[in-house]
Short mmCIF file of C-alpha atoms in Angstrom, two decimals:
data_model
loop_
_atom_site.label_atom_id
_atom_site.label_comp_id
_atom_site.label_asym_id
_atom_site.label_seq_id
_atom_site.Cartn_x
_atom_site.Cartn_y
_atom_site.Cartn_z
CA MET A 1 91.03 101.66 58.96
CA THR A 2 90.21 98.54 60.99
CA ASP A 3 87.13 97.14 59.31
CA ALA A 4 87.26 94.00 57.15
CA ALA A 5 84.36 95.21 55.00
CA GLU A 6 86.18 98.44 54.21
CA LEU A 7 89.33 96.54 53.30
CA LEU A 8 87.34 94.24 51.06
CA GLY A 9 85.82 97.26 49.36
CA LEU A 10 89.24 98.81 48.75
CA THR A 11 90.55 95.53 47.36
CA ARG A 12 87.66 95.28 44.89
CA LYS A 13 88.20 98.90 43.92
CA LEU A 14 91.85 98.08 43.15
CA LEU A 15 90.83 95.08 41.07
CA ALA A 16 88.36 97.19 39.11
CA ALA A 17 90.95 99.88 38.36
CA TYR A 18 93.72 97.40 37.54
CA PRO A 19 92.16 94.18 36.16
CA PRO A 20 94.81 91.46 36.65
CA ALA A 21 94.11 89.90 33.26
CA THR A 22 95.00 93.09 31.37
CA THR A 23 97.38 94.88 33.73
CA ASP A 24 101.15 94.58 33.67
CA ARG A 25 102.34 92.63 36.71
CA ALA A 26 104.69 95.35 37.96
CA ASP A 27 102.04 98.04 37.50
CA PHE A 28 99.55 95.99 39.50
CA LEU A 29 101.99 95.46 42.37
CA LYS A 30 102.85 99.15 42.51
CA ALA A 31 99.18 100.07 42.55
CA ARG A 32 98.52 97.56 45.33
CA PHE A 33 101.32 99.04 47.43
CA ASP A 34 100.09 102.58 46.85
CA ALA A 35 96.57 101.52 47.86
CA GLY A 36 97.88 100.33 51.23
CA LEU A 37 97.06 96.71 50.51
CA ALA A 38 100.61 95.32 50.43
CA TRP A 39 100.93 94.79 54.20
CA VAL A 40 97.86 96.35 55.74
CA HIS A 41 99.40 96.69 59.22
CA PHE A 42 102.13 99.03 57.96
CA PRO A 43 101.51 102.81 58.21
CA GLU A 44 99.70 104.71 55.47
CA GLY A 45 102.05 105.75 52.69
CA LEU A 46 104.31 102.76 53.31
CA GLY A 47 102.18 100.06 51.73
CA GLY A 48 99.70 99.80 54.58
CA LEU A 49 96.70 101.37 56.27
CA GLY A 50 97.53 100.91 59.93
CA ALA A 51 94.99 98.08 60.10
CA PRO A 52 95.28 94.95 62.27
CA ARG A 53 97.69 92.47 60.73
CA SER A 54 95.08 89.73 60.93
CA LEU A 55 93.05 91.50 58.21
CA GLN A 56 95.77 90.88 55.63
CA ALA A 57 94.11 87.53 54.98
CA VAL A 58 90.95 89.32 53.77
CA VAL A 59 92.95 91.14 51.10
CA ASP A 60 95.06 88.16 50.11
CA ALA A 61 92.06 85.86 49.66
CA GLU A 62 90.19 88.34 47.46
CA LEU A 63 93.24 89.00 45.29
CA ALA A 64 94.03 85.30 44.95
CA ALA A 65 90.45 84.54 43.89
CA ALA A 66 90.74 87.23 41.19
CA GLY A 67 94.00 85.78 39.85
CA ALA A 68 96.06 88.81 40.89
CA PRO A 69 99.86 88.45 40.61
CA ASP A 70 101.93 88.00 43.76
CA ASN A 71 105.25 89.66 44.49
CA ASP A 72 107.23 86.39 44.33
CA PRO A 73 107.92 86.02 48.09
CA ARG A 74 110.42 83.21 47.55
CA ARG A 75 112.65 85.41 45.39
CA ILE A 76 112.50 88.40 47.72
CA GLY A 77 112.17 86.53 51.00
CA ILE A 78 115.14 88.22 52.69
CA GLY A 79 113.77 91.64 51.87
CA LEU A 80 110.23 90.85 52.95
CA GLY A 81 110.98 88.73 55.99
CA MET A 82 114.10 90.38 57.40
CA ALA A 83 114.94 93.79 55.90
CA ALA A 84 111.41 95.21 55.85
CA PRO A 85 110.52 94.72 59.56
CA THR A 86 113.94 96.06 60.55
CA ILE A 87 113.64 99.14 58.33
CA LEU A 88 110.12 99.76 59.60
CA LYS A 89 111.27 99.68 63.23
CA TYR A 90 114.60 101.47 62.99
CA GLY A 91 114.74 103.39 59.69
CA SER A 92 114.16 107.11 59.30
CA GLN A 93 111.05 108.22 57.40
CA GLU A 94 113.24 108.95 54.36
CA VAL A 95 114.76 105.45 54.50
CA LYS A 96 111.34 103.82 54.79
CA GLU A 97 109.98 105.79 51.84
CA ARG A 98 113.04 105.04 49.72
CA PHE A 99 113.30 101.29 50.29
CA LEU A 100 109.99 99.68 51.22
CA ARG A 101 108.10 100.11 47.93
CA PRO A 102 110.70 98.60 45.54
CA LEU A 103 111.46 95.96 48.19
CA TRP A 104 107.84 94.84 48.31
CA THR A 105 107.22 94.92 44.56
CA GLY A 106 110.40 92.91 43.95
CA GLU A 107 112.04 95.60 41.86
CA GLU A 108 114.98 95.45 44.26
CA VAL A 109 116.27 92.20 45.79
CA TRP A 110 117.96 92.20 49.20
CA CYS A 111 120.60 90.04 50.87
CA GLN A 112 121.95 89.85 54.43
CA LEU A 113 125.62 90.60 55.20
CA PHE A 114 125.89 89.16 58.71
CA SER A 115 128.00 85.94 58.91
CA GLU A 116 131.78 86.05 58.51
CA PRO A 117 134.48 83.36 58.22
CA GLY A 118 135.33 83.85 61.91
CA ALA A 119 131.89 84.89 63.13
CA GLY A 120 129.08 82.61 62.14
CA SER A 121 127.85 80.72 65.19
CA ASP A 122 129.34 83.48 67.33
CA LEU A 123 128.00 86.30 65.18
CA ALA A 124 128.80 89.00 67.74
CA ALA A 125 132.51 88.32 67.22
CA LEU A 126 132.34 89.82 63.72
CA GLY A 127 135.38 91.77 62.53
CA THR A 128 134.18 93.74 59.50
CA ARG A 129 135.00 97.35 60.32
CA ALA A 130 133.06 100.52 59.63
CA VAL A 131 135.02 103.72 60.25
CA ARG A 132 133.48 107.18 60.17
CA ASP A 133 134.90 109.61 57.61
CA GLU A 134 134.75 112.79 59.65
CA ALA A 135 135.04 114.96 56.55
CA THR A 136 131.92 113.63 54.82
CA GLY A 137 130.08 111.82 57.60
CA ASP A 138 130.09 108.61 55.53
CA TRP A 139 131.09 105.24 56.92
CA VAL A 140 133.89 103.32 55.19
CA VAL A 141 133.51 99.54 55.43
CA ASP A 142 136.19 96.87 55.02
CA GLY A 143 135.82 93.14 55.68
CA GLN A 144 134.48 89.84 54.44
CA LYS A 145 131.08 88.18 54.73
CA VAL A 146 130.14 84.60 53.92
CA TRP A 147 127.13 82.31 53.34
CA THR A 148 125.28 85.21 51.74
CA SER A 149 122.18 84.02 49.90
CA SER A 150 121.14 86.05 46.84
CA ALA A 151 124.18 88.37 46.95
CA HIS A 152 124.69 87.75 43.22
CA VAL A 153 121.26 89.19 42.41
CA ALA A 154 120.85 91.67 45.26
CA ARG A 155 120.61 95.43 44.83
CA TRP A 156 120.79 96.19 48.57
CA ALA A 157 122.00 94.45 51.72
CA ILE A 158 121.45 94.74 55.44
CA LEU A 159 124.89 94.84 57.05
CA ILE A 160 126.32 94.80 60.57
CA ALA A 161 129.87 96.02 61.15
CA ARG A 162 132.09 96.83 64.10
CA THR A 163 132.38 100.54 64.77
CA ASP A 164 134.15 100.43 68.16
CA PRO A 165 136.66 97.61 68.81
CA ASP A 166 137.34 98.94 72.31
CA LEU A 167 133.94 97.77 73.53
CA PRO A 168 132.88 94.16 74.34
CA LYS A 169 131.79 92.23 71.28
CA HIS A 170 128.02 92.67 71.66
CA ARG A 171 128.47 96.43 71.82
CA GLY A 172 130.30 98.62 69.34
CA ILE A 173 128.39 97.11 66.40
CA THR A 174 126.33 99.29 64.04
CA TYR A 175 123.68 98.34 61.50
CA PHE A 176 123.62 99.72 57.93
CA VAL A 177 121.96 99.44 54.54
CA CYS A 178 124.70 98.65 52.01
CA ASP A 179 124.59 99.38 48.27
CA MET A 180 125.62 96.14 46.53
CA THR A 181 126.51 98.09 43.36
CA ASP A 182 129.24 100.04 45.16
CA PRO A 183 132.59 99.41 43.36
CA GLY A 184 134.08 98.12 46.64
CA VAL A 185 131.65 95.18 46.79
CA GLU A 186 132.90 91.93 45.25
CA VAL A 187 130.66 88.85 45.17
CA ARG A 188 132.17 85.40 44.64
CA PRO A 189 130.19 82.15 44.27
CA LEU A 190 130.45 79.66 47.12
CA ARG A 191 129.83 76.18 45.73
CA GLN A 192 127.92 73.90 48.06
CA ILE A 193 127.68 70.18 48.63
CA THR A 194 124.80 70.07 46.10
CA GLY A 195 127.06 71.49 43.38
CA GLU A 196 125.06 74.72 43.30
CA ALA A 197 126.35 78.15 44.29
CA GLU A 198 123.27 79.51 45.97
CA PHE A 199 125.48 81.14 48.63
CA ASN A 200 128.27 83.66 48.14
CA GLU A 201 131.32 85.20 49.73
CA VAL A 202 131.21 89.00 49.77
CA PHE A 203 134.37 91.09 50.04
CA LEU A 204 133.98 94.72 51.12
CA THR A 205 136.84 97.10 50.33
CA GLY A 206 136.45 100.77 51.12
CA VAL A 207 132.68 100.60 50.68
CA ARG A 208 131.18 104.00 51.46
CA ILE A 209 127.81 104.09 53.24
CA PRO A 210 126.11 107.42 53.97
CA ASP A 211 125.15 107.94 57.59
CA ALA A 212 121.54 108.32 56.42
CA HIS A 213 121.62 104.58 55.66
CA ARG A 214 122.34 103.66 59.29
CA LEU A 215 119.52 101.83 61.11
CA GLY A 216 119.43 102.51 64.85
CA GLU A 217 122.00 104.29 66.94
CA VAL A 218 125.76 104.01 66.51
CA GLY A 219 126.95 101.03 68.58
CA GLU A 220 123.43 99.62 68.99
CA GLY A 221 123.57 97.33 65.96
CA TRP A 222 123.32 94.11 67.98
CA LYS A 223 119.96 95.24 69.33
CA VAL A 224 118.77 96.09 65.81
CA ALA A 225 120.03 92.75 64.50
CA GLN A 226 117.82 90.89 66.98
CA THR A 227 114.76 92.18 65.10
CA THR A 228 116.21 90.79 61.87
CA LEU A 229 117.26 87.45 63.39
CA ASN A 230 113.95 86.81 65.14
CA ASN A 231 112.11 87.45 61.89
CA GLU A 232 114.60 85.29 59.96
CA ARG A 233 113.94 82.25 62.15
CA VAL A 234 110.20 82.68 61.81
CA ALA A 235 110.64 83.03 58.04
CA ILE A 236 112.64 79.77 57.82
CA GLY A 237 110.94 77.65 60.47
CA GLY A 238 107.43 79.01 60.13
CA MET A 239 106.94 78.93 56.37
CA ARG A 240 103.28 78.55 55.38
CA LEU A 241 102.82 75.13 53.82
CA PRO A 242 99.84 73.01 52.81
CA ARG A 243 99.61 69.49 54.20
CA GLU A 244 102.50 67.44 52.70
CA GLY A 245 103.80 70.69 51.22
CA GLY A 246 107.34 70.41 52.59
CA MET A 247 109.98 67.70 52.59
CA ILE A 248 107.39 65.10 53.62
CA GLY A 249 105.51 65.51 50.31
CA PRO A 250 107.92 63.78 47.88
CA ILE A 251 108.47 60.75 50.14
CA ALA A 252 104.73 60.38 50.78
CA ARG A 253 104.08 60.35 47.03
CA THR A 254 106.84 57.78 46.47
CA TRP A 255 105.35 55.60 49.18
CA ARG A 256 101.93 55.65 47.54
CA GLU A 257 103.21 55.16 43.98
CA ARG A 258 105.95 52.56 44.62
CA PRO A 259 104.49 49.72 46.74
CA GLU A 260 107.46 47.48 45.85
CA LEU A 261 109.69 49.68 48.04
CA ARG A 262 107.64 49.26 51.20
CA THR A 263 108.72 47.46 54.35
CA HIS A 264 107.08 47.36 57.77
CA ASP A 265 109.98 49.18 59.40
CA LEU A 266 109.97 51.97 56.81
CA HIS A 267 106.21 52.26 57.19
CA GLN A 268 106.47 52.86 60.93
CA ARG A 269 109.24 55.41 60.56
CA LEU A 270 107.42 57.26 57.79
CA LEU A 271 104.25 57.43 59.87
CA THR A 272 106.15 58.92 62.78
CA LEU A 273 107.79 61.55 60.60
CA TRP A 274 104.51 62.36 58.81
CA VAL A 275 102.86 63.10 62.15
CA GLU A 276 105.81 65.21 63.29
CA ALA A 277 105.77 67.14 60.01
CA GLU A 278 102.06 67.87 60.44
CA VAL A 279 102.58 68.97 64.06
CA SER A 280 105.41 71.25 62.92
CA ARG A 281 103.26 72.70 60.14
CA LEU A 282 100.42 73.51 62.55
CA ALA A 283 102.84 74.93 65.12
CA GLY A 284 104.18 77.20 62.38
CA GLU A 285 100.65 78.43 61.75
CA ARG A 286 100.31 79.25 65.44
CA LEU A 287 103.62 81.10 65.36
CA ARG A 288 102.36 83.24 62.48
CA GLN A 289 99.23 84.01 64.50
CA GLN A 290 101.52 85.14 67.31
CA LEU A 291 102.99 87.65 64.89
CA VAL A 292 99.53 89.14 64.50
CA VAL A 293 99.53 90.33 68.09
CA GLY A 294 103.15 91.40 68.40
CA GLN A 295 106.74 90.91 67.43
CA PRO A 296 108.24 87.44 66.85
CA GLY A 297 109.67 86.00 70.02
CA PRO A 298 112.43 83.45 70.63
CA GLU A 299 109.89 80.68 69.96
CA GLY A 300 110.85 81.07 66.29
CA SER A 301 114.16 79.45 67.21
CA ALA A 302 112.34 76.29 68.33
CA MET A 303 110.48 76.15 65.02
CA LYS A 304 113.70 76.53 63.09
CA LEU A 305 115.25 73.69 65.14
CA ALA A 306 112.30 71.42 64.35
CA PHE A 307 112.46 72.37 60.68
CA ALA A 308 116.15 71.40 60.39
CA ARG A 309 115.85 68.10 62.27
CA LEU A 310 112.76 66.98 60.39
CA ASN A 311 114.18 67.86 56.98
CA GLN A 312 117.32 65.85 57.64
CA GLU A 313 115.45 62.83 59.01
CA ILE A 314 112.85 62.81 56.24
CA SER A 315 115.37 63.24 53.41
CA GLY A 316 117.52 60.47 54.92
CA LEU A 317 114.54 58.14 55.02
CA GLU A 318 113.67 59.01 51.42
CA VAL A 319 117.15 58.01 50.24
CA GLU A 320 116.87 54.79 52.23
CA LEU A 321 113.42 54.05 50.83
CA ARG A 322 114.64 54.40 47.25
CA GLY A 323 117.63 52.12 47.86
CA GLU A 324 120.36 52.27 45.18
CA GLU A 325 118.21 54.65 43.17
CA GLY A 326 118.34 57.08 46.08
CA LEU A 327 122.13 57.29 45.82
CA LEU A 328 122.05 58.57 42.25
CA TYR A 329 122.57 62.29 41.63
CA ASP A 330 121.32 64.09 38.55
CA ASP A 331 123.80 66.86 37.80
CA TRP A 332 126.83 68.39 39.49
CA THR A 333 127.01 71.34 37.10
CA MET A 334 127.43 74.52 39.08
CA ARG A 335 124.27 76.61 39.02
CA ARG A 336 123.62 80.04 40.50
CA PRO A 337 119.94 79.83 41.46
CA GLU A 338 118.03 82.95 42.38
CA LEU A 339 115.83 81.02 44.81
CA VAL A 340 116.61 78.98 47.90
CA ASP A 341 115.09 75.62 47.03
CA PHE A 342 114.92 73.09 49.88
CA THR A 343 112.85 70.42 48.12
CA GLY A 344 113.56 70.73 44.39
CA ARG A 345 115.18 68.20 42.05
CA ASP A 346 115.64 64.62 43.28
CA ALA A 347 116.02 62.69 46.53
CA GLY A 348 119.81 63.06 46.48
CA TYR A 349 119.53 66.84 46.19
CA ARG A 350 117.07 67.02 49.08
CA TYR A 351 119.35 64.86 51.26
CA LEU A 352 122.43 66.98 50.57
CA ARG A 353 120.64 70.36 50.74
CA SER A 354 119.07 69.49 54.09
CA LYS A 355 122.53 69.32 55.69
CA GLY A 356 122.66 73.10 55.51
CA ASN A 357 119.39 73.49 57.43
CA SER A 358 121.12 73.08 60.77
CA ILE A 359 123.62 75.84 59.92
CA GLU A 360 121.74 78.53 57.98
CA GLY A 361 119.69 81.06 59.93
CA GLY A 362 121.52 80.23 63.17
CA THR A 363 123.23 76.96 64.03
CA THR A 364 121.44 74.31 66.02
CA GLU A 365 123.81 74.85 68.96
CA VAL A 366 123.10 78.60 69.10
CA LEU A 367 119.35 78.12 68.80
CA LEU A 368 119.32 75.52 71.58
CA ASN A 369 120.94 78.10 73.84
CA ILE A 370 118.30 80.68 72.89
CA VAL A 371 115.46 78.28 73.66
CA ALA A 372 117.09 77.25 76.95
CA GLU A 373 117.73 80.77 78.16
CA ARG A 374 114.90 82.87 76.68
CA VAL A 375 112.04 80.37 76.48
CA LEU A 376 112.72 77.95 79.33
CA GLY A 377 114.45 80.49 81.58
CA LEU A 378 117.44 78.25 82.33
CA PRO A 379 120.70 79.79 83.59
CA ALA A 380 122.88 81.31 80.89
CA GLU A 381 126.10 79.60 79.89
CA PRO A 382 129.20 81.01 81.63
CA ARG A 383 130.87 83.65 79.45
CA ASN A 384 134.40 84.86 79.96
CA ASP A 385 134.24 87.46 77.19
CA LYS A 386 131.29 89.51 78.42
CA ASP A 387 133.30 92.47 79.67
CA VAL A 388 136.38 92.12 77.48
CA ALA A 389 137.02 94.59 74.66
CA TRP A 390 136.58 92.96 71.24
CA LYS A 391 140.13 93.91 70.22
CA ASP A 392 141.51 91.97 73.20
CA LEU A 393 139.66 88.70 72.51
CA ALA A 394 141.76 85.67 71.58
CA ARG A 395 141.44 84.65 67.92
#
């Protein structure tokens, strides 16, 4: 199946069998997945037809024109953008068939159990342990994760844990799918500078994971995690936005609607940031086109860097433009949102929320190293822990 006309025919056939106006949303999404029109480049039986990824736009445009429901990508972004490509590449056929359909339809939300209190920027230093139960073959996991978006609503998690402390830190890590309903999983809200608790701490105590839920080989989890991380940075830095659809939108509207706030200096700075935001938006589009012909590369790190810097500069300028009004804050009541919202609420929220952009999805310092070494080909930073067993590292 590689022909756009054939895909268009299948899409119209789906719409005829399941008219969006009279079909339950969940039923429509399930039917779309089963028809291979969820992600057309995936294999048949897994929501796709083995078609070129570029033809997804043909399906999406026809469904949008017919008013078909979407699968709420913002709510299930971690599953779609990070878990799904990793499961597709490293999961067994049974794992793919079990997880991909409810992941895509949004019946099951996913979170990512990677960062730890002592292993965020240096993720490979993680200390959460997974020990094999030789009697059952299960893995028993103990440890703590942090900065976990959506853990309070997630049914499943992608998890990396140390399975061999005698090896250097980038080895001896294994990658799993973790059941968030296991009695050993405890989720606690982590209140942020905005007052919201969008993130969580997750404590894992004797959590049992069947070996069938392991992705990749034992000890090869760092390699598997690179697939997740590369896709995560594309998902954050390369989000599809219309012109003025991101952080630049609210300040542009304020500028047009509030002429009394304007100054020459603010005008020049806003123009500069508007152009940079547009360049970043178009570069993100190019990055998505790159995905069409292969896997995401380290260039996604550069997009994520630009995203964080621009958001912080634009939100700072918006607060400055609004003057005393920009310093007001609407509500410090703790909320537990299901969505990651970078631009919602008021100028004060956007300013405070943007501070996290340079931490989440890889810190600025880590991403600069990736760009330097993997994109520009500069010499790697000296490392004195490369050949040292993880258990012998200073902490």
